[in-house]
Amino acid sequence: MARRSAVPPIPDFAVLRSRLDRAREAAAGTGLVIAPGSDLRYLIGQPGGSFERLTALVIPADGVPALVVPKLEAPGFTGLEDLGVEVVTWVDGVDPYSLAAERLGGPERVAVSDFTPALHVLAIRDALPKAEQVLAGPIVRELRMRKDAAEIDALRKAGAAIDRVHARVAEWLRPGRTEAEVGADIAAAIVEEGHTEADFVIVASGPNGASPHHALSERVIEAGDVVVVDIGGPVAEGYNSDSTRTYAVGAPRDADVAATYAVLQEAQQAAVDAVRPGVTAESIDAAARDVIAAAGFGEYFIHRTGHGIGLDVHEEPYIVAGNDLPLEAGMAFSVEPGIYQSGRWGARIEDIVVVTSDGGESMNNQPHDLVVV
């Protein structure tokens, strides 16, 4: 029966009450149903867990927000009364979707959080047959994209913690070890250096480096390999790190590594330097992509330049062609161009950058040079 992890730190109640008020205001008469996950954590400070029994924060257009939660799960949620959130418990045999519908008060529209399981989405639709059902993502992301000072502090903490791990990679990365063995050491260090867990570990050596999401394998690392190490995880506040550095195990065997990597460094720095309020997300992508294309490597840069980060590793805003969103102070995202030559080797440099009032602040401060170990 034990399925819940330790309750995370809860942000200031005044901050959470403001978030709830702003969510209702942004919904503009639409009822909200927020399932467990990062949206729930943003609004009430606790993520909960999504199981076959419905747990959902219900925010009516008018009236008191309520957490509809199985009675056996209710002890895992604390302090909600101080937020002005009523706790509505239910037991097996009771229809929780009817309880949620009653709290919503028969709205014309109901917005359901994006990652709510279909099991619950369809049952909510049945309980509110006259209501138009839409996604809550466009509403909540407008709140979450702009980080406040405490959120930025948490991102700084996460960035410093993952920097400390990258500073130790030479302890584990050497010929004769497998990617999986190196990855296990890195995962342990991610926790040792201040994260609650290792969310992801990519150790992509030699030709595996040309696959951006390779992760780990039993490939034995060889002298001369170029190795992409992309790692991250959450700190106690729930905010995530995500940083990539590229290493060489001794002198690279391929003669073109130094010149190609210099192009990548220039591209990543150009994109970071372009960050400031008012420019568009796609212009940051273009700043990196134009450098790489001008050097003749355009076809080898096969993904967007970045993604937003916060309570989720991937969230708005996305730094990609076609996204004309103007950047604003408090927006946080990765800047991570890469060059991937299939069958040979790949490289990526990634920092998390937060938009400031007049530019951008990097959350990562490890050197960008190709690190020879």
PDB file of N, CA, C and O in Angstrom, residues 172-185 203 205 216-222:
ATOM      1  N   TRP A 172      35.695   9.029 -12.909  1.00  0.00           N
ATOM      2  CA  TRP A 172      35.060   7.780 -13.345  1.00  0.00           C
ATOM      3  C   TRP A 172      35.250   7.470 -14.823  1.00  0.00           C
ATOM      4  O   TRP A 172      35.136   6.310 -15.227  1.00  0.00           O
ATOM      5  N   LEU A 173      35.493   8.489 -15.634  1.00  0.00           N
ATOM      6  CA  LEU A 173      35.536   8.299 -17.082  1.00  0.00           C
ATOM      7  C   LEU A 173      36.952   7.938 -17.519  1.00  0.00           C
ATOM      8  O   LEU A 173      37.857   8.762 -17.494  1.00  0.00           O
ATOM      9  N   ARG A 174      37.120   6.672 -17.914  1.00  0.00           N
ATOM     10  CA  ARG A 174      38.437   6.214 -18.355  1.00  0.00           C
ATOM     11  C   ARG A 174      38.279   4.970 -19.234  1.00  0.00           C
ATOM     12  O   ARG A 174      37.240   4.286 -19.188  1.00  0.00           O
ATOM     13  N   PRO A 175      39.305   4.672 -20.026  1.00  0.00           N
ATOM     14  CA  PRO A 175      39.223   3.504 -20.915  1.00  0.00           C
ATOM     15  C   PRO A 175      39.023   2.212 -20.125  1.00  0.00           C
ATOM     16  O   PRO A 175      39.521   2.058 -18.998  1.00  0.00           O
ATOM     17  N   GLY A 176      38.287   1.291 -20.740  1.00  0.00           N
ATOM     18  CA  GLY A 176      38.068  -0.015 -20.133  1.00  0.00           C
ATOM     19  C   GLY A 176      36.797  -0.122 -19.313  1.00  0.00           C
ATOM     20  O   GLY A 176      36.392  -1.226 -18.957  1.00  0.00           O
ATOM     21  N   ARG A 177      36.174   1.001 -18.999  1.00  0.00           N
ATOM     22  CA  ARG A 177      34.912   0.978 -18.265  1.00  0.00           C
ATOM     23  C   ARG A 177      33.750   1.107 -19.253  1.00  0.00           C
ATOM     24  O   ARG A 177      33.873   1.738 -20.309  1.00  0.00           O
ATOM     25  N   THR A 178      32.613   0.545 -18.899  1.00  0.00           N
ATOM     26  CA  THR A 178      31.448   0.680 -19.772  1.00  0.00           C
ATOM     27  C   THR A 178      30.723   1.989 -19.464  1.00  0.00           C
ATOM     28  O   THR A 178      30.884   2.589 -18.384  1.00  0.00           O
ATOM     29  N   GLU A 179      29.919   2.415 -20.420  1.00  0.00           N
ATOM     30  CA  GLU A 179      29.068   3.593 -20.196  1.00  0.00           C
ATOM     31  C   GLU A 179      28.181   3.386 -18.977  1.00  0.00           C
ATOM     32  O   GLU A 179      27.995   4.307 -18.169  1.00  0.00           O
ATOM     33  N   ALA A 180      27.644   2.185 -18.820  1.00  0.00           N
ATOM     34  CA  ALA A 180      26.754   1.902 -17.695  1.00  0.00           C
ATOM     35  C   ALA A 180      27.485   2.030 -16.364  1.00  0.00           C
ATOM     36  O   ALA A 180      26.920   2.532 -15.373  1.00  0.00           O
ATOM     37  N   GLU A 181      28.736   1.575 -16.310  1.00  0.00           N
ATOM     38  CA  GLU A 181      29.513   1.676 -15.070  1.00  0.00           C
ATOM     39  C   GLU A 181      29.783   3.142 -14.716  1.00  0.00           C
ATOM     40  O   GLU A 181      29.627   3.555 -13.555  1.00  0.00           O
ATOM     41  N   VAL A 182      30.165   3.920 -15.707  1.00  0.00           N
ATOM     42  CA  VAL A 182      30.399   5.349 -15.467  1.00  0.00           C
ATOM     43  C   VAL A 182      29.093   6.029 -15.063  1.00  0.00           C
ATOM     44  O   VAL A 182      29.056   6.854 -14.142  1.00  0.00           O
ATOM     45  N   GLY A 183      28.013   5.657 -15.741  1.00  0.00           N
ATOM     46  CA  GLY A 183      26.712   6.250 -15.431  1.00  0.00           C
ATOM     47  C   GLY A 183      26.260   5.966 -14.014  1.00  0.00           C
ATOM     48  O   GLY A 183      25.661   6.833 -13.357  1.00  0.00           O
ATOM     49  N   ALA A 184      26.531   4.769 -13.520  1.00  0.00           N
ATOM     50  CA  ALA A 184      26.151   4.434 -12.145  1.00  0.00           C
ATOM     51  C   ALA A 184      26.899   5.307 -11.141  1.00  0.00           C
ATOM     52  O   ALA A 184      26.327   5.769 -10.141  1.00  0.00           O
ATOM     53  N   ASP A 185      28.175   5.549 -11.392  1.00  0.00           N
ATOM     54  CA  ASP A 185      28.947   6.420 -10.503  1.00  0.00           C
ATOM     55  C   ASP A 185      28.413   7.850 -10.546  1.00  0.00           C
ATOM     56  O   ASP A 185      28.312   8.529  -9.515  1.00  0.00           O
ATOM     57  N   VAL A 203      25.553   8.931 -20.865  1.00  0.00           N
ATOM     58  CA  VAL A 203      26.991   8.804 -21.118  1.00  0.00           C
ATOM     59  C   VAL A 203      27.095   8.167 -22.496  1.00  0.00           C
ATOM     60  O   VAL A 203      26.892   6.957 -22.650  1.00  0.00           O
ATOM     61  N   SER A 205      29.399   7.500 -25.622  1.00  0.00           N
ATOM     62  CA  SER A 205      30.808   7.479 -26.013  1.00  0.00           C
ATOM     63  C   SER A 205      30.975   7.122 -27.486  1.00  0.00           C
ATOM     64  O   SER A 205      30.188   6.352 -28.056  1.00  0.00           O
ATOM     65  N   LEU A 216      22.566   5.072 -21.761  1.00  0.00           N
ATOM     66  CA  LEU A 216      23.690   4.229 -21.340  1.00  0.00           C
ATOM     67  C   LEU A 216      23.671   2.910 -22.104  1.00  0.00           C
ATOM     68  O   LEU A 216      22.612   2.449 -22.540  1.00  0.00           O
ATOM     69  N   SER A 217      24.863   2.292 -22.209  1.00  0.00           N
ATOM     70  CA  SER A 217      24.936   0.958 -22.810  1.00  0.00           C
ATOM     71  C   SER A 217      26.122   0.234 -22.191  1.00  0.00           C
ATOM     72  O   SER A 217      26.844   0.765 -21.350  1.00  0.00           O
ATOM     73  N   GLU A 218      26.338  -0.983 -22.659  1.00  0.00           N
ATOM     74  CA  GLU A 218      27.486  -1.769 -22.203  1.00  0.00           C
ATOM     75  C   GLU A 218      28.713  -1.539 -23.075  1.00  0.00           C
ATOM     76  O   GLU A 218      29.698  -2.282 -22.966  1.00  0.00           O
ATOM     77  N   ARG A 219      28.670  -0.531 -23.921  1.00  0.00           N
ATOM     78  CA  ARG A 219      29.853  -0.244 -24.741  1.00  0.00           C
ATOM     79  C   ARG A 219      31.040   0.107 -23.837  1.00  0.00           C
ATOM     80  O   ARG A 219      30.917   0.896 -22.903  1.00  0.00           O
ATOM     81  N   VAL A 220      32.176  -0.468 -24.144  1.00  0.00           N
ATOM     82  CA  VAL A 220      33.403  -0.188 -23.385  1.00  0.00           C
ATOM     83  C   VAL A 220      34.043   1.079 -23.942  1.00  0.00           C
ATOM     84  O   VAL A 220      34.281   1.203 -25.147  1.00  0.00           O
ATOM     85  N   ILE A 221      34.293   2.018 -23.075  1.00  0.00           N
ATOM     86  CA  ILE A 221      34.905   3.282 -23.467  1.00  0.00           C
ATOM     87  C   ILE A 221      36.359   3.043 -23.857  1.00  0.00           C
ATOM     88  O   ILE A 221      37.092   2.320 -23.173  1.00  0.00           O
ATOM     89  N   GLU A 222      36.753   3.673 -24.957  1.00  0.00           N
ATOM     90  CA  GLU A 222      38.097   3.471 -25.504  1.00  0.00           C
ATOM     91  C   GLU A 222      38.895   4.766 -25.464  1.00  0.00           C
ATOM     92  O   GLU A 222      38.336   5.861 -25.483  1.00  0.00           O
TER      93      GLU A 222
END
